[in-house]
CSV table of C-alpha atoms in Angstrom, one decimal:
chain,number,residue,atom,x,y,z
A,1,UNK,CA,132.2,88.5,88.4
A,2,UNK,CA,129.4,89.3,90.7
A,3,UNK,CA,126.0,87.7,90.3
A,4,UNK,CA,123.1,89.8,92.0
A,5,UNK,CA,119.9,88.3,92.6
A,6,UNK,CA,116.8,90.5,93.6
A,7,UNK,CA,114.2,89.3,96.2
A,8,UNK,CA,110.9,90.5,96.6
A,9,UNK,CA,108.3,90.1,99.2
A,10,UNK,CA,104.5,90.4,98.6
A,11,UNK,CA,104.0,93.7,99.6
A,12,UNK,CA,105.4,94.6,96.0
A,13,UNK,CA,101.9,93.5,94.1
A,14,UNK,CA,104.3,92.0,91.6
A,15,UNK,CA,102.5,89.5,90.0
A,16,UNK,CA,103.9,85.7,90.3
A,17,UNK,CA,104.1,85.7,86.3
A,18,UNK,CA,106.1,89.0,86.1
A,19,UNK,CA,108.6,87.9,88.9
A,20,UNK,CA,109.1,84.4,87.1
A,21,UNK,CA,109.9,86.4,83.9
A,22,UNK,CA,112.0,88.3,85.3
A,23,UNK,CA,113.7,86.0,87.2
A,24,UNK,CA,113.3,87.5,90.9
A,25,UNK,CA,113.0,85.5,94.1
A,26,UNK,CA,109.4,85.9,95.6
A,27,UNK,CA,108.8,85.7,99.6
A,28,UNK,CA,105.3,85.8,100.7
A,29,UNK,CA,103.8,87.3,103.9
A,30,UNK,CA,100.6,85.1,105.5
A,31,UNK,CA,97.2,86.1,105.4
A,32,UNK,CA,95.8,84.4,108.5
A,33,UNK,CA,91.9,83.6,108.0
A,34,UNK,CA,90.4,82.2,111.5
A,35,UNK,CA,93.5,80.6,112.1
A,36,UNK,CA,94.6,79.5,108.8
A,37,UNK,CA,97.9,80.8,107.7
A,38,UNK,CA,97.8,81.4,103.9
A,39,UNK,CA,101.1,82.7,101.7
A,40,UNK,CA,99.9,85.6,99.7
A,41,UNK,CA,98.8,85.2,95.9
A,42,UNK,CA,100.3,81.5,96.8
A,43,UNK,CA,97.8,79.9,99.0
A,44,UNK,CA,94.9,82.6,98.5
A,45,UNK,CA,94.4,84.9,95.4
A,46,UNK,CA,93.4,88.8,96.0
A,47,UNK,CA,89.7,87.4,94.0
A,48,UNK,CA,89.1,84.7,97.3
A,49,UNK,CA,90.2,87.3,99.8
A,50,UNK,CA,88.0,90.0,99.4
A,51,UNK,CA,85.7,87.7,98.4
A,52,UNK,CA,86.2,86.4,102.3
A,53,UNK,CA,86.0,89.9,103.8
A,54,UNK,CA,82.5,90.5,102.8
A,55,UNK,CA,81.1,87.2,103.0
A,56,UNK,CA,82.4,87.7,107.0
A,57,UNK,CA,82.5,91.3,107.8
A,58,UNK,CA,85.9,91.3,108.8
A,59,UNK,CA,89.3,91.8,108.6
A,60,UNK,CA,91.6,88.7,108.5
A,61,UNK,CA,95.0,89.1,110.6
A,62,UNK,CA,98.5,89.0,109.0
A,63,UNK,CA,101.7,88.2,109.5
A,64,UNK,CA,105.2,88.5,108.2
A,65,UNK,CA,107.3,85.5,107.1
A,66,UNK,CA,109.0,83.4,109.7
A,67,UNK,CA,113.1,83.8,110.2
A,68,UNK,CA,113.2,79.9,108.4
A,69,UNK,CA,111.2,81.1,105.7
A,70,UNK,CA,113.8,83.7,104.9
A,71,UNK,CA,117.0,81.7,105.4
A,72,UNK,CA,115.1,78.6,103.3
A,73,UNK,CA,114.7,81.5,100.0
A,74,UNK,CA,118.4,82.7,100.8
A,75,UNK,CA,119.7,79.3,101.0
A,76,UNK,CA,118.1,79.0,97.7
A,77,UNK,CA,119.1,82.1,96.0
A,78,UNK,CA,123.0,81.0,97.0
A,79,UNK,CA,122.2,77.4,95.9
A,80,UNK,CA,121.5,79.1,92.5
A,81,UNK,CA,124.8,80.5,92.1
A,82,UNK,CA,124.4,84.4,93.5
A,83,UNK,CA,127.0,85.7,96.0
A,84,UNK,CA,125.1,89.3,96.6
A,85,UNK,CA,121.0,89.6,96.8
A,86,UNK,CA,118.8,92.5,97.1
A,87,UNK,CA,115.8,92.7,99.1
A,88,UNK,CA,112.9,95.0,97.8
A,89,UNK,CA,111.3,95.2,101.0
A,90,UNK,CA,107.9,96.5,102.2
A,91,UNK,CA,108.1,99.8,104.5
A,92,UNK,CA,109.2,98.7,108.2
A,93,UNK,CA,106.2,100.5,109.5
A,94,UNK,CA,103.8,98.3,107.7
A,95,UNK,CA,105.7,95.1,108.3
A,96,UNK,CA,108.4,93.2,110.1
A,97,UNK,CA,109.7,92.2,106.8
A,98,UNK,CA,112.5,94.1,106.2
A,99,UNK,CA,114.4,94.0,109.7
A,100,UNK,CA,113.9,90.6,109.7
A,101,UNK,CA,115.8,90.2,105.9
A,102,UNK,CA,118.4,93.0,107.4
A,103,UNK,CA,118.9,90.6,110.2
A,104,UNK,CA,119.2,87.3,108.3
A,105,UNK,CA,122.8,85.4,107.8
A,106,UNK,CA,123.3,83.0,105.1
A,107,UNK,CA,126.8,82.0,104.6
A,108,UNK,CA,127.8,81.9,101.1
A,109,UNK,CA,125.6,85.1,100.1
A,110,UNK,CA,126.1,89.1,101.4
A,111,UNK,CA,122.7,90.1,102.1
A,112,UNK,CA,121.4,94.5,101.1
A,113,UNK,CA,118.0,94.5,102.4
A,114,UNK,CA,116.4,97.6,101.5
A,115,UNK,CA,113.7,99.6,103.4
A,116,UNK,CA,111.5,101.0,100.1
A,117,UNK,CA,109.0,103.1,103.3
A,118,UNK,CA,106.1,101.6,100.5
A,119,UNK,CA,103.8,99.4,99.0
A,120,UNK,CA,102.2,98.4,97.0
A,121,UNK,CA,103.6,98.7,93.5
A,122,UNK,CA,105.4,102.0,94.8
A,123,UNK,CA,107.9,99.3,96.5
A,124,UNK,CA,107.4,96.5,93.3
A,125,UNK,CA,108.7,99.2,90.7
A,126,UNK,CA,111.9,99.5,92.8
A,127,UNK,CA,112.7,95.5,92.4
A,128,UNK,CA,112.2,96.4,88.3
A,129,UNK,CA,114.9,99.7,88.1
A,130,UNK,CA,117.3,97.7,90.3
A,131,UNK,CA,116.6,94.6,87.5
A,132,UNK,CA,117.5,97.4,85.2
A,133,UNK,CA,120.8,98.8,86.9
A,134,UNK,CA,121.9,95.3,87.1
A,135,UNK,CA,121.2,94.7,83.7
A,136,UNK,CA,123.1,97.8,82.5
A,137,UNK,CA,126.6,96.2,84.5
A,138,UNK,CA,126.6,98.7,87.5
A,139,UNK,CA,128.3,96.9,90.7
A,140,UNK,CA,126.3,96.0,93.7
A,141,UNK,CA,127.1,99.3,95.5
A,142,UNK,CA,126.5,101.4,92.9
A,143,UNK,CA,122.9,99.8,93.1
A,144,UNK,CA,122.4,100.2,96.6
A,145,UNK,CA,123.2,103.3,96.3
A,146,UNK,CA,120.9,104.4,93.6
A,147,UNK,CA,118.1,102.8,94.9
A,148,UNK,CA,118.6,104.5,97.9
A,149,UNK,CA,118.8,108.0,96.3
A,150,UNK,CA,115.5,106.6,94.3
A,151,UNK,CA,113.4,106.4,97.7
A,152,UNK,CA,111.8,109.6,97.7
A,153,UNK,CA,110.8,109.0,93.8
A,154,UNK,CA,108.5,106.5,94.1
A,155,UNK,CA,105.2,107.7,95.0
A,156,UNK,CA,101.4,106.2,95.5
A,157,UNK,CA,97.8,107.6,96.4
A,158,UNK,CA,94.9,106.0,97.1
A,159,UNK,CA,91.5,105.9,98.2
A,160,UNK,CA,89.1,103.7,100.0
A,161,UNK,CA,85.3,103.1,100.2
A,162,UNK,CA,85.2,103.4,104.5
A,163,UNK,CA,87.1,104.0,107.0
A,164,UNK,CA,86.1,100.7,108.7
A,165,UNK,CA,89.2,98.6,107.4
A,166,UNK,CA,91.7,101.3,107.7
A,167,UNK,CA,90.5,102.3,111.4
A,168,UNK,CA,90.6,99.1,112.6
A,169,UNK,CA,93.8,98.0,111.1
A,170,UNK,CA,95.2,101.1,113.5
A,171,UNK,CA,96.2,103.1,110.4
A,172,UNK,CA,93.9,106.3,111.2
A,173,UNK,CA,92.7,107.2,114.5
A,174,UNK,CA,89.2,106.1,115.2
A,175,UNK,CA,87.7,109.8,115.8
A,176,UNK,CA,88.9,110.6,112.5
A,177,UNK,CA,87.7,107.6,110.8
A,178,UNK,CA,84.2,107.6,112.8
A,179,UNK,CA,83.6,111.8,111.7
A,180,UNK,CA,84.6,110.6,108.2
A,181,UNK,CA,81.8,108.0,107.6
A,182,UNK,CA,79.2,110.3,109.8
A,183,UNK,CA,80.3,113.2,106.7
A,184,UNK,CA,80.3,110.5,103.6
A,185,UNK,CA,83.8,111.4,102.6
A,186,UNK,CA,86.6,109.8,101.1
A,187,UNK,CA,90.1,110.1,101.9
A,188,UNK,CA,92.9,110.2,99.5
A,189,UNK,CA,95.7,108.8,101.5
A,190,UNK,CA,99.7,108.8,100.3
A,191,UNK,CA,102.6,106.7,101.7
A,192,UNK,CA,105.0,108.8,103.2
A,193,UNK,CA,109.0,107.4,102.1
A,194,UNK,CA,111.2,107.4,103.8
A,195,UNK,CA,109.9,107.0,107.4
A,196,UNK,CA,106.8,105.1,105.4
A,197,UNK,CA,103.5,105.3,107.0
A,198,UNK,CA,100.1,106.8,105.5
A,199,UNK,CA,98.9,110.4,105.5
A,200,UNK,CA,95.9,112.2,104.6
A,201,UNK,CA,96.2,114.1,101.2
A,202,UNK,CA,93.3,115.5,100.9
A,203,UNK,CA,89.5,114.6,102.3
A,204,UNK,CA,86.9,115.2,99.3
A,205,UNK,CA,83.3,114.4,99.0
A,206,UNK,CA,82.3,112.0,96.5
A,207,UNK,CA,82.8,109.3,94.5
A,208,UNK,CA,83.1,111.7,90.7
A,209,UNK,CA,85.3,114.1,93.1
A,210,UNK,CA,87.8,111.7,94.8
A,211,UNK,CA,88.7,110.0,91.7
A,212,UNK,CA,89.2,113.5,89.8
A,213,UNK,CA,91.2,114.7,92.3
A,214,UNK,CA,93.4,111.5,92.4
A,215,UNK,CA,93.9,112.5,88.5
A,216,UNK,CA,94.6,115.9,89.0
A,217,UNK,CA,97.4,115.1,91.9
A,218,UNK,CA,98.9,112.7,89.5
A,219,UNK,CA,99.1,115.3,86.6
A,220,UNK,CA,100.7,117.8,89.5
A,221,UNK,CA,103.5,115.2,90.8
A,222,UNK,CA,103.8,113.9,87.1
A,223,UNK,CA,104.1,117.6,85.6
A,224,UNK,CA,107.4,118.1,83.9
A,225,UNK,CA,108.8,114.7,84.5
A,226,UNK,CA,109.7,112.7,81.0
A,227,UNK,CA,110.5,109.4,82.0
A,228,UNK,CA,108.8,107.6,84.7
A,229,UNK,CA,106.9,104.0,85.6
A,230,UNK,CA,103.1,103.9,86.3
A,231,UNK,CA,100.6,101.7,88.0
A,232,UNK,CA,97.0,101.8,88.9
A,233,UNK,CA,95.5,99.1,91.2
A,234,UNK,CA,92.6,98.3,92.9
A,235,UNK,CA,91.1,95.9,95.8
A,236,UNK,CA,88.0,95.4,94.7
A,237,UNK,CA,87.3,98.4,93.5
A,238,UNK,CA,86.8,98.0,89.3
A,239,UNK,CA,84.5,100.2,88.1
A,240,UNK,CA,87.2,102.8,89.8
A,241,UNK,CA,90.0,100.9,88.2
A,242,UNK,CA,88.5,101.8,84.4
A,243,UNK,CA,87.4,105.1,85.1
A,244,UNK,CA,91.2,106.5,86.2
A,245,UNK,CA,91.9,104.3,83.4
A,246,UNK,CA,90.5,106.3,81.1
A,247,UNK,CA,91.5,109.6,82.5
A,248,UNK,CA,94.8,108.8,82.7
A,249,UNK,CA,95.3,107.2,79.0
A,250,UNK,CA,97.6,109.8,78.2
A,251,UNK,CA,99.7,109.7,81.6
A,252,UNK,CA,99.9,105.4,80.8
A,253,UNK,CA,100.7,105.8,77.4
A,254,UNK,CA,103.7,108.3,77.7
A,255,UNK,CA,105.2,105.6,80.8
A,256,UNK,CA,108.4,103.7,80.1
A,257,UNK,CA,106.1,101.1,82.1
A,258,UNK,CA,102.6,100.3,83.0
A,259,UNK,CA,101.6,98.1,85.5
A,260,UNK,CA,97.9,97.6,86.7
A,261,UNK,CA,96.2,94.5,89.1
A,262,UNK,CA,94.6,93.7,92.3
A,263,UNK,CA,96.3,95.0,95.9
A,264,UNK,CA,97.5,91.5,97.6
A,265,UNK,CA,95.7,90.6,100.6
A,266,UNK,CA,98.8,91.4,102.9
A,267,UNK,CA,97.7,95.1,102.2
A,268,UNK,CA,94.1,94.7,101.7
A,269,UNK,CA,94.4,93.3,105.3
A,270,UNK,CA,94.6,97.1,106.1
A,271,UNK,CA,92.3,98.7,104.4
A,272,UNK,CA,89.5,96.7,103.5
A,273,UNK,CA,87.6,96.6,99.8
A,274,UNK,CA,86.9,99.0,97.4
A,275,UNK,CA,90.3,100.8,97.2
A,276,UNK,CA,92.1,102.3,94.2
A,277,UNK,CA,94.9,103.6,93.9
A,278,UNK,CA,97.5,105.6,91.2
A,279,UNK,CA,101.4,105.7,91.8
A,280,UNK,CA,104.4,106.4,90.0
A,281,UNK,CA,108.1,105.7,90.0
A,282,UNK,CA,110.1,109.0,88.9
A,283,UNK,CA,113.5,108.2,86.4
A,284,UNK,CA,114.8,111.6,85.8
């Protein structure tokens, strides 16, 4: 009988405690802070990171995990006893990550990595329903398959404070981000599976008006749909965090699953402090 293990990198906001529960195999990216390379919620928590971008004013480099870190974990995973592991990759166009797991050769152990076009927990909720398919006996390619007919189902938005962070991470061109402060709005951006990538939603004005119309294009997306996973996260951004919170009781109490936390410093890399976002992971 096959035994299918489930990797995940830290693009996935999975908290360590949640992976260790539920038995996954966790491989960090590096946050690299003025030449010190630190694994992601390993070596530095999302608290000291953004903690580190305003005491410095700037954005900290980052990098994807090295080829040995990837064969050490598989070597690992087929040390445990799995023939067959899945990897819940981050979106190619935000990291190396995932062509470098598609690339990797372990002997003993078939390797699916799998290109979620996300982040964030929009890619972590995948690693859960593929916990679940294995849980309920389907075969390896049964999974692969249904997570790949999943990839258009799992959706986040999200807003930021400035356009500093996300201009100079390369994300948004620098006229757009430079007309955007000069105007004091606030984008609400989306992740755009498969391809991956971010896109402008919608530009609003506002704090009060941003966060209502992150509610009120979650209720749209959401409309209809019984059964579904939910997260809400935040880099730095609290106050945010509570007030879609509340909004949204109803949406988070009707969820198979809720999930809430801090955005790792992998992705806070790109877009700075005081983001929130709201995402969901459709099961219909």
């Amino acid at each position: 009988m096959e035994k299918i293990a489930i990797l995940v990198d830290s693009g996935s906001d999975l908290s360590l405690d949640y992976i260790g529960k539920e038995g996954f195999y966790y491989l960090p990216l590096y946050v690299n802070l003025d030449g010190k390379f630190l694994k992601d919620r390993i070596d530095i928590s999302p608290e000291d990171f953004y903690e580190w971008i305003k005491t410095n004013n700037k954005l900290p480099k980052t990098s994807m995990p090295s080829p040995g870190d990837i064969n050490e974990l598989l070597e690992k995973i087929r040390d445990d006893g799995y023939d067959r592991v899945i990897c819940i990759n981050i979106g190619s166009k935000f990291s190396g990550t995932y062509n470098a797991c598609k690339l990797a050769e372990v002997e003993g152990i078939e390797v699916y990595a799998f290109n979620t076009g996300n982040l964030t927990l929009a890619q972590g909720f995948f690693a859960t329903y593929a916990k679940k398919l294995i849980d309920d006996g389907f075969a390896f390619e049964e999974i692969t398959k249904k997570l790949e007919e999943k990839i258009e189902d799992s959706k986040v938005f999200f807003t930021i404070a400035t356009f500093k962070y996300i201009v100079e991470g390369g994300r948004v061109p620098k006229t757009f981000g430079k007309i955007g402060d000069a105007l004091s709005v606030k984008p609400i951006i989306k992740t755009v599976p498969p391809e991956g990538g971010f896109a402008i939603e919608k530009i609003v004005r506002g704090e009060k008006k941003t966060l209502s119309q992150l509610e009120k294009i979650i209720r749209k997306k959401l409309e209809g749909v019984k059964d579904y996973y939910f997260f809400i996260s935040e880099g730095d951004y609290k106050e945010g965090h509570e007030k879609l919170k509340e909004s949204l009781k109803d949406i988070i109490e009707n969820a198979q699953i809720y999930r809430e936390g801090q955005i790792s410093p992998t992705l806070g890399a790109n877009t700075g402090p005081g983001l929130v976002g709201v995402g969901f992971f459709i099961l219909d």
